[in-house]
Amino acid sequence: MRFLTAFALALGLSAGAAAQTVDPATTSFPWKNGATRDAQYTLGDHKNVVHVLEAWTLTCGSCSANAPAVQELAAEYAGNERVQFIDLGLDANERDYTRWIAAHHPTHPVVQDEGRKVFEVLRHVDTVPQGFVLTCEGQLAGWVHGSWTVTVKAELRAAIAKALRTTCE
């Protein structure tokens, strides 16, 4: 267990149920729909921002079904510069991201969680889809699993409101 904790800390992640945290300064992802082919999305580059991540895989039917609801909620917060939605892809195959983007046309970042490092820290169950709301400090403020129903979206809004109470100026 010490090895896993040391490994997680070396990656900038904190393990354990009590401290589900990622280090925004060191948490960076390949940005699959970024401005350039080699674009990176680093949480710490977006100061004072609450990140809402939805973990998905291309083979997950529920994930594809959630895509319009994720886009809808992202559009609801589009005017709030402190809230950023991210599609957190868990697939390793580059073509899966191209297909996801072509199928769902997200207007928010689609990133690859290489080796599922962030997902392993934040996840509550082994399946997707899962949604995570992170404060600007990288602490987990809320978690959802499954379809983004009206009730789940209300839970996400509450978690976003909670996360917005933390500031990182």
CSV table of N, CA and C in Angstrom, one decimal, residues 98-164:
chain,number,residue,atom,x,y,z
A,98,THR,N,-11.2,10.3,-32.1
A,98,THR,CA,-11.7,10.8,-33.4
A,98,THR,C,-13.2,10.5,-33.6
A,99,ARG,N,-13.5,9.2,-33.3
A,99,ARG,CA,-14.9,8.7,-33.5
A,99,ARG,C,-15.8,9.4,-32.5
A,100,TRP,N,-15.4,9.5,-31.2
A,100,TRP,CA,-16.2,10.2,-30.2
A,100,TRP,C,-16.5,11.6,-30.5
A,101,ILE,N,-15.5,12.3,-30.9
A,101,ILE,CA,-15.7,13.7,-31.3
A,101,ILE,C,-16.6,13.9,-32.5
A,102,ALA,N,-16.4,13.0,-33.5
A,102,ALA,CA,-17.3,13.1,-34.7
A,102,ALA,C,-18.7,12.7,-34.4
A,103,ALA,N,-18.9,11.8,-33.5
A,103,ALA,CA,-20.3,11.4,-33.1
A,103,ALA,C,-21.0,12.4,-32.2
A,104,HIS,N,-20.3,13.0,-31.4
A,104,HIS,CA,-20.9,13.9,-30.3
A,104,HIS,C,-20.7,15.4,-30.4
A,105,HIS,N,-19.8,15.8,-31.2
A,105,HIS,CA,-19.5,17.2,-31.5
A,105,HIS,C,-19.4,18.1,-30.2
A,106,PRO,N,-18.6,17.6,-29.2
A,106,PRO,CA,-18.6,18.4,-27.9
A,106,PRO,C,-17.9,19.8,-28.2
A,107,THR,N,-18.4,20.8,-27.5
A,107,THR,CA,-17.9,22.1,-27.6
A,107,THR,C,-16.9,22.4,-26.4
A,108,HIS,N,-16.7,21.4,-25.6
A,108,HIS,CA,-15.8,21.5,-24.4
A,108,HIS,C,-14.7,20.5,-24.7
A,109,PRO,N,-13.6,20.6,-23.9
A,109,PRO,CA,-12.4,19.7,-24.2
A,109,PRO,C,-12.7,18.2,-24.0
A,110,VAL,N,-12.1,17.5,-24.9
A,110,VAL,CA,-12.1,16.0,-24.9
A,110,VAL,C,-10.6,15.7,-24.6
A,111,VAL,N,-10.4,15.0,-23.5
A,111,VAL,CA,-9.0,14.7,-23.1
A,111,VAL,C,-8.9,13.1,-22.9
A,112,GLN,N,-7.6,12.7,-23.0
A,112,GLN,CA,-7.3,11.3,-22.7
A,112,GLN,C,-6.6,11.1,-21.4
A,113,ASP,N,-7.2,10.3,-20.5
A,113,ASP,CA,-6.7,10.0,-19.2
A,113,ASP,C,-5.7,8.8,-19.4
A,114,GLU,N,-4.5,9.1,-19.8
A,114,GLU,CA,-3.5,8.1,-20.1
A,114,GLU,C,-3.3,7.2,-18.9
A,115,GLY,N,-3.5,5.9,-19.1
A,115,GLY,CA,-3.3,5.0,-18.0
A,115,GLY,C,-4.3,5.1,-16.9
A,116,ARG,N,-5.4,5.8,-17.2
A,116,ARG,CA,-6.5,6.0,-16.3
A,116,ARG,C,-6.1,6.5,-14.9
A,117,LYS,N,-5.0,7.3,-14.9
A,117,LYS,CA,-4.4,7.7,-13.6
A,117,LYS,C,-5.4,8.6,-12.8
A,118,VAL,N,-6.0,9.5,-13.4
A,118,VAL,CA,-7.0,10.4,-12.6
A,118,VAL,C,-8.2,9.6,-12.3
A,119,PHE,N,-8.7,8.8,-13.2
A,119,PHE,CA,-9.9,8.0,-13.0
A,119,PHE,C,-9.7,7.1,-11.8
A,120,GLU,N,-8.5,6.5,-11.7
A,120,GLU,CA,-8.2,5.6,-10.6
A,120,GLU,C,-8.3,6.3,-9.2
A,121,VAL,N,-7.9,7.5,-9.2
A,121,VAL,CA,-7.9,8.3,-7.9
A,121,VAL,C,-9.4,8.7,-7.6
A,122,LEU,N,-10.1,9.1,-8.6
A,122,LEU,CA,-11.5,9.7,-8.3
A,122,LEU,C,-12.6,8.7,-8.3
A,123,ARG,N,-12.5,7.6,-9.0
A,123,ARG,CA,-13.6,6.7,-9.2
A,123,ARG,C,-14.1,6.1,-7.9
A,124,HIS,N,-15.4,5.8,-7.9
A,124,HIS,CA,-16.1,5.2,-6.7
A,124,HIS,C,-16.5,3.7,-7.1
A,125,VAL,N,-16.6,3.4,-8.4
A,125,VAL,CA,-17.0,2.1,-8.8
A,125,VAL,C,-16.1,1.8,-10.1
A,126,ASP,N,-16.1,0.6,-10.5
A,126,ASP,CA,-15.2,0.3,-11.6
A,126,ASP,C,-15.8,0.5,-13.0
A,127,THR,N,-17.0,1.0,-13.1
A,127,THR,CA,-17.6,1.2,-14.4
A,127,THR,C,-17.8,2.6,-14.7
A,128,VAL,N,-18.1,2.9,-16.0
A,128,VAL,CA,-18.4,4.2,-16.5
A,128,VAL,C,-19.8,4.2,-17.1
A,129,PRO,N,-20.4,5.3,-17.2
A,129,PRO,CA,-19.9,6.7,-17.0
A,129,PRO,C,-19.9,7.1,-15.5
A,130,GLN,N,-18.9,7.9,-15.2
A,130,GLN,CA,-18.9,8.5,-13.9
A,130,GLN,C,-18.6,10.0,-14.1
A,131,GLY,N,-19.2,10.9,-13.3
A,131,GLY,CA,-18.9,12.3,-13.3
A,131,GLY,C,-18.3,12.7,-12.1
A,132,PHE,N,-17.3,13.7,-12.2
A,132,PHE,CA,-16.6,14.2,-11.0
A,132,PHE,C,-16.6,15.7,-11.1
A,133,VAL,N,-16.8,16.3,-10.0
A,133,VAL,CA,-16.7,17.8,-9.9
A,133,VAL,C,-15.5,18.1,-9.0
A,134,LEU,N,-14.5,18.8,-9.5
A,134,LEU,CA,-13.3,19.2,-8.7
A,134,LEU,C,-13.3,20.6,-8.4
A,135,THR,N,-12.9,21.0,-7.2
A,135,THR,CA,-12.6,22.4,-6.9
A,135,THR,C,-11.4,22.8,-7.6
A,136,CYS,N,-11.1,24.1,-7.6
A,136,CYS,CA,-9.9,24.7,-8.2
A,136,CYS,C,-8.7,24.1,-7.5
A,137,GLU,N,-8.8,23.6,-6.3
A,137,GLU,CA,-7.7,23.0,-5.6
A,137,GLU,C,-7.5,21.5,-6.0
A,138,GLY,N,-8.4,21.0,-6.8
A,138,GLY,CA,-8.3,19.6,-7.2
A,138,GLY,C,-9.0,18.6,-6.3
A,139,GLN,N,-9.8,19.1,-5.3
A,139,GLN,CA,-10.5,18.2,-4.4
A,139,GLN,C,-11.8,17.8,-5.0
A,140,LEU,N,-12.2,16.6,-4.8
A,140,LEU,CA,-13.4,16.1,-5.3
A,140,LEU,C,-14.6,16.7,-4.4
A,141,ALA,N,-15.4,17.4,-5.1
A,141,ALA,CA,-16.6,18.1,-4.5
A,141,ALA,C,-17.9,17.3,-4.7
A,142,GLY,N,-17.9,16.4,-5.7
A,142,GLY,CA,-19.1,15.7,-6.0
A,142,GLY,C,-18.8,14.6,-7.0
A,143,TRP,N,-19.7,13.6,-7.0
A,143,TRP,CA,-19.5,12.4,-7.8
A,143,TRP,C,-20.9,11.9,-8.2
A,144,VAL,N,-21.0,11.4,-9.5
A,144,VAL,CA,-22.2,10.8,-9.9
A,144,VAL,C,-21.8,9.6,-10.8
A,145,HIS,N,-22.8,8.7,-10.9
A,145,HIS,CA,-22.5,7.4,-11.7
A,145,HIS,C,-23.8,7.2,-12.5
A,146,GLY,N,-23.6,6.8,-13.8
A,146,GLY,CA,-24.7,6.4,-14.6
A,146,GLY,C,-25.2,7.5,-15.4
A,147,SER,N,-26.5,7.4,-15.8
A,147,SER,CA,-27.1,8.4,-16.7
A,147,SER,C,-27.3,9.7,-16.0
A,148,TRP,N,-27.1,10.8,-16.8
A,148,TRP,CA,-27.3,12.1,-16.3
A,148,TRP,C,-28.8,12.5,-16.4
A,149,THR,N,-29.6,12.0,-15.5
A,149,THR,CA,-31.0,12.2,-15.4
A,149,THR,C,-31.2,13.6,-14.8
A,150,VAL,N,-32.4,14.0,-14.7
A,150,VAL,CA,-32.8,15.3,-14.1
A,150,VAL,C,-32.2,15.3,-12.7
A,151,THR,N,-32.4,14.2,-11.9
A,151,THR,CA,-31.9,14.2,-10.6
A,151,THR,C,-30.4,14.3,-10.5
A,152,VAL,N,-29.7,13.5,-11.4
A,152,VAL,CA,-28.2,13.5,-11.4
A,152,VAL,C,-27.7,14.9,-11.8
A,153,LYS,N,-28.4,15.6,-12.7
A,153,LYS,CA,-28.0,16.9,-13.1
A,153,LYS,C,-28.1,17.9,-11.9
A,154,ALA,N,-29.2,17.7,-11.1
A,154,ALA,CA,-29.4,18.5,-9.9
A,154,ALA,C,-28.3,18.3,-8.9
A,155,GLU,N,-27.8,17.0,-8.8
A,155,GLU,CA,-26.7,16.7,-7.9
A,155,GLU,C,-25.4,17.4,-8.4
A,156,LEU,N,-25.2,17.4,-9.7
A,156,LEU,CA,-24.0,18.0,-10.3
A,156,LEU,C,-24.1,19.5,-10.1
A,157,ARG,N,-25.2,20.1,-10.3
A,157,ARG,CA,-25.3,21.6,-10.0
A,157,ARG,C,-25.0,21.9,-8.6
A,158,ALA,N,-25.5,21.1,-7.7
A,158,ALA,CA,-25.2,21.3,-6.2
A,158,ALA,C,-23.7,21.2,-6.0
A,159,ALA,N,-23.1,20.2,-6.6
A,159,ALA,CA,-21.7,20.0,-6.4
A,159,ALA,C,-20.9,21.1,-7.0
A,160,ILE,N,-21.3,21.6,-8.1
A,160,ILE,CA,-20.6,22.8,-8.8
A,160,ILE,C,-20.8,24.0,-7.9
A,161,ALA,N,-21.9,24.2,-7.3
A,161,ALA,CA,-22.1,25.4,-6.4
A,161,ALA,C,-21.2,25.3,-5.2
A,162,LYS,N,-21.1,24.1,-4.7
A,162,LYS,CA,-20.3,23.8,-3.5
A,162,LYS,C,-18.8,24.1,-3.9
A,163,ALA,N,-18.4,23.6,-5.0
A,163,ALA,CA,-17.0,23.7,-5.5
A,163,ALA,C,-16.7,25.2,-5.8
A,164,LEU,N,-17.7,26.0,-6.2
A,164,LEU,CA,-17.4,27.4,-6.5
A,164,LEU,C,-17.2,28.2,-5.3
